[in-house]
CSV table of C-alpha atoms in Angstrom, one decimal:
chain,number,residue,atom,x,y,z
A,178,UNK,CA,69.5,-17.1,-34.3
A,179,UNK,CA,68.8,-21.1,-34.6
A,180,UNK,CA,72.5,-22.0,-36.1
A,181,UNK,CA,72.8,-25.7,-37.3
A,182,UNK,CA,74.2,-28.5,-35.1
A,183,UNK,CA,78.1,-28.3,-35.9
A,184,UNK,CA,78.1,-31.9,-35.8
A,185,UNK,CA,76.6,-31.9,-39.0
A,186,UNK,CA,76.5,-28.4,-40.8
A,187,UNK,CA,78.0,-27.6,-43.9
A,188,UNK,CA,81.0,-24.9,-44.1
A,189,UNK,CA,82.0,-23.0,-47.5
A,190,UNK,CA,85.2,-21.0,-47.1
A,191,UNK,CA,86.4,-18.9,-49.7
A,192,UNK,CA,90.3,-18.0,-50.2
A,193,UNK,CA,90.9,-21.3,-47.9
A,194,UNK,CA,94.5,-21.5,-49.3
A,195,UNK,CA,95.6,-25.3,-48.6
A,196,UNK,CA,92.7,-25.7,-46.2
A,197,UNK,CA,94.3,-25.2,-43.0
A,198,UNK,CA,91.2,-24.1,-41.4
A,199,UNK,CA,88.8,-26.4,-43.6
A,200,UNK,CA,91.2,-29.9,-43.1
A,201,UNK,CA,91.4,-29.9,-38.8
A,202,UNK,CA,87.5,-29.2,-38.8
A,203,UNK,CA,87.2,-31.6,-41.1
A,204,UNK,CA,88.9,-34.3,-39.4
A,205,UNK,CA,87.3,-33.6,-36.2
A,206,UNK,CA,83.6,-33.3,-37.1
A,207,UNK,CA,83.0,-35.9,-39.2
A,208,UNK,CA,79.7,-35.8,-39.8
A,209,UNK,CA,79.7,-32.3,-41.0
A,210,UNK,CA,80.8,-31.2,-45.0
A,211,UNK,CA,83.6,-28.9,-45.8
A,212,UNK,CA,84.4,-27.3,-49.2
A,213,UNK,CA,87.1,-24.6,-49.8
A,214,UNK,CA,87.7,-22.2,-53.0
A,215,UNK,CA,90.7,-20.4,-53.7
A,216,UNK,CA,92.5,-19.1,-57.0
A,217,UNK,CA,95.8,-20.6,-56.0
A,218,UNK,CA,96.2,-23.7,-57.9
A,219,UNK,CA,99.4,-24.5,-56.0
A,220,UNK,CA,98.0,-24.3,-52.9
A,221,UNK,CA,95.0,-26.0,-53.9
A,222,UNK,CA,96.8,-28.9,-54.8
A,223,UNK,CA,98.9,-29.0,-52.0
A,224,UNK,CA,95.7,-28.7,-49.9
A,225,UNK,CA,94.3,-32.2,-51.9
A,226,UNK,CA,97.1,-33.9,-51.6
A,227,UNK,CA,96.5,-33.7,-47.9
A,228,UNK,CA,93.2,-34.0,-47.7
A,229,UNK,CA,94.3,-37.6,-49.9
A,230,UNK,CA,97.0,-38.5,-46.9
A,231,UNK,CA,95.1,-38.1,-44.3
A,232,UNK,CA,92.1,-39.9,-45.9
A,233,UNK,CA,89.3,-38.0,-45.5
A,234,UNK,CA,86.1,-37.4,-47.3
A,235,UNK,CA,83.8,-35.0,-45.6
A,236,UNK,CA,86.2,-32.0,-47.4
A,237,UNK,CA,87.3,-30.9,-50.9
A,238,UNK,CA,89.1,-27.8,-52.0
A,239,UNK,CA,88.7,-26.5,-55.5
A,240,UNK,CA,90.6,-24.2,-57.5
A,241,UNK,CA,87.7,-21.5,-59.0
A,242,UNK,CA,87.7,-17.8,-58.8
A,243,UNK,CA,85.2,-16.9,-56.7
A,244,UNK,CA,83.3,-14.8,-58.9
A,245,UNK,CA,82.3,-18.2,-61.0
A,246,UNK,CA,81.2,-19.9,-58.6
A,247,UNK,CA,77.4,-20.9,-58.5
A,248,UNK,CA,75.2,-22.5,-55.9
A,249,UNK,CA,76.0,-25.9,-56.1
């Protein structure tokens, strides 16, 4: 396997919650994107509202069910 440079790769996690994995990856490889789903729109929010804290920009979170979500 040839797996992408982690210093800037692109990470989709599914049921992320409030982005507790996603949100420390985030912050420490900046140069990499993050993006979470999950069905919880409480903890999606709370998840955004610390992504807004802290200030970053390489992550999102979004509140989808995963079965409608397409490739972009």
């Amino acid at each position: 396997l040839r797996p992408v440079d982690v210093t800037n790769c692109r990470v989709l996690e599914l049921a992320c919650a409030t982005g507790a994995n996603l949100i420390p990856m985030a912050a420490t490889l900046p140069g990499s994107t993050f993006v979470g789903i999950d069905a919880s729109r409480r903890q999606v929010e709370m998840g955004q509202q610390a992504i807004r804290e802290i200030g970053l920009t390489n992550v999102r979170i979004e509140y989808k069910n995963i079965l409608e979500i397409g490739p972009d």
